[in-house]
CSV table of C-alpha atoms in Angstrom, one decimal:
chain,number,residue,atom,x,y,z
A,27,MET,CA,29.0,21.6,152.2
A,28,GLY,CA,28.2,24.2,149.6
A,29,SER,CA,28.0,23.5,145.9
A,30,LYS,CA,27.5,26.8,144.1
A,31,GLY,CA,28.6,26.3,140.5
A,32,ILE,CA,30.3,23.0,141.3
A,33,PHE,CA,32.4,21.6,138.5
A,34,LYS,CA,31.7,24.5,136.2
A,35,GLN,CA,34.6,24.8,133.7
A,36,ASP,CA,36.0,27.9,132.0
A,37,VAL,CA,38.6,27.8,129.2
A,38,PHE,CA,40.2,30.7,127.4
A,39,GLY,CA,43.0,30.8,125.0
A,40,PHE,CA,44.7,32.7,122.1
A,41,GLY,CA,47.7,32.6,119.9
A,42,ILE,CA,49.6,35.2,118.0
A,43,LYS,CA,52.2,35.1,115.3
A,44,VAL,CA,55.0,37.5,116.5
A,45,VAL,CA,57.0,37.2,113.3
A,46,GLU,CA,56.7,35.0,110.2
A,47,ASP,CA,58.1,31.9,111.9
A,48,ILE,CA,57.6,32.4,115.7
A,49,CYS,CA,54.2,32.0,117.5
A,50,LEU,CA,53.3,32.7,121.1
A,51,GLY,CA,50.2,31.4,122.9
A,52,PHE,CA,48.3,31.5,126.2
A,53,ASN,CA,45.6,29.2,127.6
A,54,TYR,CA,43.7,29.3,130.9
A,55,LEU,CA,41.7,26.4,132.4
A,56,ASN,CA,39.6,26.7,135.5
A,57,ILE,CA,37.5,24.0,137.2
A,58,ASN,CA,35.3,25.1,140.0
A,59,TYR,CA,34.9,22.6,142.9
A,60,GLY,CA,32.3,24.8,144.6
A,61,GLU,CA,32.3,26.6,147.9
A,62,MET,CA,33.2,24.4,150.9
A,63,SER,CA,32.8,25.0,154.6
A,64,TYR,CA,35.5,24.3,157.1
A,65,TYR,CA,36.5,25.2,160.7
A,66,ASP,CA,39.6,27.3,161.3
A,67,ASP,CA,42.1,26.9,164.1
A,68,HIS,CA,39.9,28.7,166.5
A,69,GLY,CA,36.8,26.6,165.8
A,70,ASN,CA,35.0,29.2,163.7
A,71,LEU,CA,33.0,28.1,160.7
A,72,GLN,CA,34.4,29.5,157.5
A,73,GLU,CA,33.6,29.2,153.8
A,74,GLY,CA,36.2,29.0,151.0
A,75,LYS,CA,36.2,28.8,147.3
A,76,SER,CA,37.8,25.6,145.9
A,77,GLY,CA,39.0,24.8,142.4
A,78,LEU,CA,41.8,24.0,140.0
A,79,GLU,CA,43.6,26.5,137.7
A,80,ILE,CA,46.1,25.8,135.0
A,81,PHE,CA,47.9,28.6,133.1
A,82,TYR,CA,49.7,27.7,129.9
A,83,PHE,CA,52.3,29.8,128.2
A,84,SER,CA,53.4,28.5,124.8
A,85,ALA,CA,56.1,29.3,122.2
A,86,SER,CA,57.0,27.7,118.9
A,87,LYS,CA,59.6,28.3,116.1
A,88,LEU,CA,59.3,27.1,112.5
A,89,ILE,CA,62.4,26.3,110.4
A,90,THR,CA,61.8,26.0,106.7
A,91,LEU,CA,64.3,24.1,104.5
A,92,GLY,CA,63.0,23.9,101.0
A,93,LYS,CA,60.0,21.5,101.2
A,94,ASN,CA,61.0,20.4,104.7
A,95,TYR,CA,59.5,22.0,107.8
A,96,LEU,CA,60.8,21.7,111.3
A,97,SER,CA,58.8,23.0,114.3
A,98,ILE,CA,60.2,23.3,117.8
A,99,GLY,CA,57.8,24.3,120.7
A,100,GLY,CA,57.3,24.3,124.4
A,101,ASN,CA,54.8,25.0,127.2
A,102,VAL,CA,55.2,26.3,130.7
A,103,LYS,CA,52.3,25.3,132.9
A,104,TYR,CA,51.4,26.8,136.2
A,105,TYR,CA,49.2,24.4,138.1
A,106,ASN,CA,47.3,25.8,141.1
A,107,ASP,CA,45.0,23.6,143.3
A,108,ARG,CA,43.0,24.9,146.2
A,109,ILE,CA,40.3,23.3,148.5
A,110,SER,CA,39.1,25.8,151.1
A,111,TYR,CA,42.2,26.6,153.1
A,112,PHE,CA,44.3,23.9,151.5
A,113,LYS,CA,46.6,25.2,148.6
A,114,ALA,CA,49.2,23.7,146.4
A,115,ASN,CA,51.0,24.8,143.2
A,116,VAL,CA,53.7,23.7,140.9
A,117,ILE,CA,55.3,24.5,137.5
A,118,TRP,CA,55.5,21.9,134.7
A,119,PHE,CA,57.1,22.0,131.3
A,120,ASP,CA,56.4,20.4,127.9
A,121,ILE,CA,58.7,20.2,124.9
A,122,GLY,CA,58.1,18.9,121.4
A,123,VAL,CA,59.6,18.7,117.9
A,124,GLN,CA,57.7,18.1,114.6
A,125,TYR,CA,59.2,17.3,111.2
A,126,ARG,CA,57.0,17.7,108.1
A,127,LYS,CA,58.1,16.7,104.6
A,128,GLU,CA,56.3,17.6,101.4
A,129,LEU,CA,56.3,14.6,99.0
A,130,LYS,CA,55.2,14.4,95.4
A,131,SER,CA,51.7,15.5,94.4
A,132,ASN,CA,51.4,17.6,97.6
A,133,ASN,CA,51.4,14.6,99.8
A,134,PHE,CA,52.8,15.2,103.3
A,135,PHE,CA,54.6,13.0,105.8
A,136,THR,CA,54.8,14.2,109.4
A,137,LEU,CA,56.8,12.9,112.3
A,138,GLY,CA,56.5,14.3,115.9
A,139,ILE,CA,57.9,13.6,119.3
A,140,SER,CA,57.2,15.3,122.7
A,141,VAL,CA,57.6,14.9,126.4
A,142,THR,CA,55.0,16.4,128.7
A,143,ASN,CA,54.8,17.3,132.4
A,144,ILE,CA,58.5,17.7,133.2
A,145,GLY,CA,58.9,18.8,136.8
A,146,ASN,CA,58.2,17.9,140.4
A,147,ASP,CA,55.1,16.5,142.1
A,148,LEU,CA,52.4,18.8,143.2
A,149,LYS,CA,52.9,19.2,147.0
A,150,ASP,CA,51.4,21.3,149.7
A,151,ASP,CA,53.3,23.4,152.4
A,152,ASN,CA,53.7,20.2,154.5
A,153,ASP,CA,55.4,18.3,151.7
A,154,PHE,CA,52.3,16.1,151.1
A,155,THR,CA,52.1,14.8,147.6
A,156,VAL,CA,48.8,15.8,146.0
A,157,VAL,CA,49.4,14.9,142.3
A,158,ARG,CA,52.0,12.7,140.6
A,159,PRO,CA,52.1,13.8,137.0
A,160,ILE,CA,52.5,11.4,134.2
A,161,LYS,CA,55.8,12.2,132.4
A,162,LEU,CA,54.5,11.2,129.0
A,163,LEU,CA,56.6,10.4,125.9
A,164,ARG,CA,54.6,10.7,122.7
A,165,LEU,CA,55.9,9.6,119.3
A,166,GLY,CA,53.6,9.9,116.3
A,167,MET,CA,53.5,10.1,112.5
A,168,SER,CA,50.9,10.8,109.9
A,169,TYR,CA,50.5,10.6,106.1
A,170,ASN,CA,48.2,12.9,104.2
A,171,THR,CA,47.1,12.7,100.6
A,172,PRO,CA,45.3,15.9,99.4
A,173,GLN,CA,43.3,14.1,96.8
A,174,LEU,CA,43.1,10.5,95.7
A,175,LYS,CA,43.3,9.7,92.0
A,176,SER,CA,40.1,10.4,90.0
A,177,SER,CA,38.1,11.3,93.1
A,178,ASN,CA,37.3,14.1,95.5
A,179,LEU,CA,38.5,12.2,98.5
A,180,ASN,CA,41.4,13.2,100.8
A,181,LEU,CA,43.0,10.6,103.1
A,182,LEU,CA,44.8,11.1,106.4
A,183,GLY,CA,46.3,8.2,108.4
A,184,THR,CA,47.9,8.6,111.8
A,185,ILE,CA,49.6,6.4,114.4
A,186,GLU,CA,50.9,7.4,117.8
A,187,TYR,CA,52.8,5.6,120.6
A,188,GLN,CA,52.6,6.9,124.2
A,189,LYS,CA,54.7,5.7,127.1
A,190,SER,CA,54.9,6.9,130.7
A,191,LEU,CA,58.5,7.7,131.7
A,192,ARG,CA,57.7,7.4,135.3
A,193,GLU,CA,57.3,4.2,137.3
A,194,ASP,CA,56.3,3.8,140.9
A,195,GLU,CA,55.5,1.0,143.3
A,196,TYR,CA,51.8,1.6,143.2
A,197,ASN,CA,51.6,1.4,139.4
A,198,TYR,CA,49.9,4.8,139.5
A,199,ASN,CA,51.5,6.0,136.2
A,200,ARG,CA,51.6,2.8,134.2
A,201,TRP,CA,50.8,3.7,130.6
A,202,ASN,CA,52.0,2.1,127.4
A,203,HIS,CA,49.6,2.8,124.6
A,204,VAL,CA,49.2,2.8,120.8
A,205,GLY,CA,46.5,4.8,119.0
A,206,SER,CA,45.8,4.8,115.3
A,207,GLY,CA,43.3,6.6,113.1
A,208,ILE,CA,42.1,7.2,109.5
A,209,GLU,CA,40.2,10.3,108.3
A,210,ILE,CA,38.4,10.4,104.9
A,211,LYS,CA,37.3,13.8,103.7
A,212,PHE,CA,35.0,14.5,100.7
A,213,LYS,CA,35.8,17.8,98.8
A,214,ASN,CA,37.4,19.2,102.0
A,215,ASN,CA,34.0,19.6,103.5
A,216,ILE,CA,32.5,16.3,104.8
A,217,PHE,CA,34.6,14.0,106.8
A,218,GLY,CA,34.5,10.7,108.6
A,219,ARG,CA,36.9,9.3,111.2
A,220,ILE,CA,37.6,5.9,112.7
A,221,GLY,CA,40.4,4.9,115.1
A,222,TYR,CA,41.5,2.1,117.4
A,223,ASN,CA,43.3,2.4,120.7
A,224,TYR,CA,45.4,-0.5,122.1
A,225,ASP,CA,46.8,-0.9,125.6
A,226,LEU,CA,50.3,-2.5,125.6
A,227,GLU,CA,50.6,-2.5,129.4
A,228,ASN,CA,50.1,-5.8,131.3
A,229,VAL,CA,47.1,-4.7,133.4
A,230,GLU,CA,43.8,-6.4,134.2
A,231,HIS,CA,41.5,-3.7,132.7
A,232,LYS,CA,43.0,-2.5,129.5
A,233,THR,CA,42.2,0.9,128.0
A,234,ARG,CA,41.5,-0.1,124.4
A,235,GLY,CA,38.7,0.0,121.9
A,236,LEU,CA,37.2,1.6,118.8
A,237,THR,CA,36.5,5.3,118.3
A,238,TYR,CA,34.6,7.1,115.5
A,239,GLY,CA,33.3,10.4,114.3
A,240,PHE,CA,32.0,12.5,111.5
A,241,GLY,CA,31.2,16.1,110.6
A,242,PHE,CA,31.3,18.9,108.0
A,243,VAL,CA,32.7,22.3,107.2
A,244,THR,CA,30.7,24.8,105.2
A,245,PRO,CA,32.3,24.9,101.7
A,246,ILE,CA,32.0,28.8,101.3
A,247,GLU,CA,32.0,31.6,103.8
A,248,ILE,CA,28.7,32.7,105.3
A,249,PHE,CA,27.8,36.4,104.7
A,250,THR,CA,30.3,38.2,102.5
A,251,ARG,CA,30.4,41.3,104.7
A,252,LEU,CA,31.4,39.2,107.7
A,253,PRO,CA,33.0,36.1,106.2
A,254,PHE,CA,33.1,33.1,108.5
A,255,TYR,CA,33.1,29.3,108.2
A,256,LEU,CA,31.0,27.0,110.3
A,257,SER,CA,32.0,23.4,111.2
A,258,LEU,CA,30.2,20.8,113.2
A,259,SER,CA,31.5,17.4,114.3
A,260,TYR,CA,30.5,14.4,116.4
A,261,GLY,CA,32.8,11.9,118.0
A,262,ARG,CA,32.5,8.8,120.1
A,263,SER,CA,35.3,7.9,122.5
A,264,ILE,CA,36.2,4.4,123.6
A,265,LYS,CA,33.0,2.5,123.9
A,266,ASN,CA,32.0,0.7,127.1
A,267,PHE,CA,35.1,1.9,129.0
A,268,HIS,CA,34.0,3.7,132.2
A,269,ARG,CA,34.5,7.5,132.0
A,270,LEU,CA,36.0,7.3,128.5
A,271,ASP,CA,32.7,6.2,127.1
A,272,GLN,CA,31.6,9.7,126.0
A,273,ASN,CA,29.9,11.5,123.2
A,274,VAL,CA,31.7,14.6,122.0
A,275,ILE,CA,30.0,17.4,120.0
A,276,SER,CA,32.1,20.3,118.7
A,277,VAL,CA,30.9,23.5,117.0
A,278,GLU,CA,33.5,25.9,115.5
A,279,VAL,CA,33.2,29.3,114.0
A,280,ASN,CA,36.2,30.5,112.0
A,281,PHE,CA,36.4,34.0,110.8
A,282,LYS,CA,38.3,34.7,107.6
């Protein structure tokens, strides 16, 4: 019945390089459902805070072999959901491997594979299933040219395949998807992006369509005594597709 700060979101994260080739990270996400009223077992009116919390603990290892780079990483996620007196929590795992090869003229080819949300369903104390996670297989590759011939343009092309490893009778987790994209960057400062998403699953309403975006990064640091770079980007997700039809604006400040 109450709604103080409803759907307010808080995100916090950081990463640290422990040694030259090992990194650790932490990320916290909180979504506030608001304060809700309920009656306890004795018929007394109570108020309880409701929301969703996810804690991420990450680690990665880089292996360098000449001009070849192999990264292995994983996440441990603690998922905590509460609605007034109702509570449920679970632990999920992600694991991924990325291979990066440096080609001639500083061109790079990258191949990656990951599996996310390995673990059990989110259930309450009465064994009621609250969330069935999508165990998602992702396989992607990219090709990057640092500078095209006789120009100041850089080109990045990507393609990714996603497949749900979980099937159930209600088709809750049906997902079979291909996404592709191209980014063109001018002098490493101004960039434009375009992509297309295609749904391979045999469903009535397919999740597919065109995405696009553009932005810039300041070419030199702002203020020499406190050097930082500013970037601004705009993106448009899949047009005319329900909740995925969104504008996304991002502002980043990077300190040198």
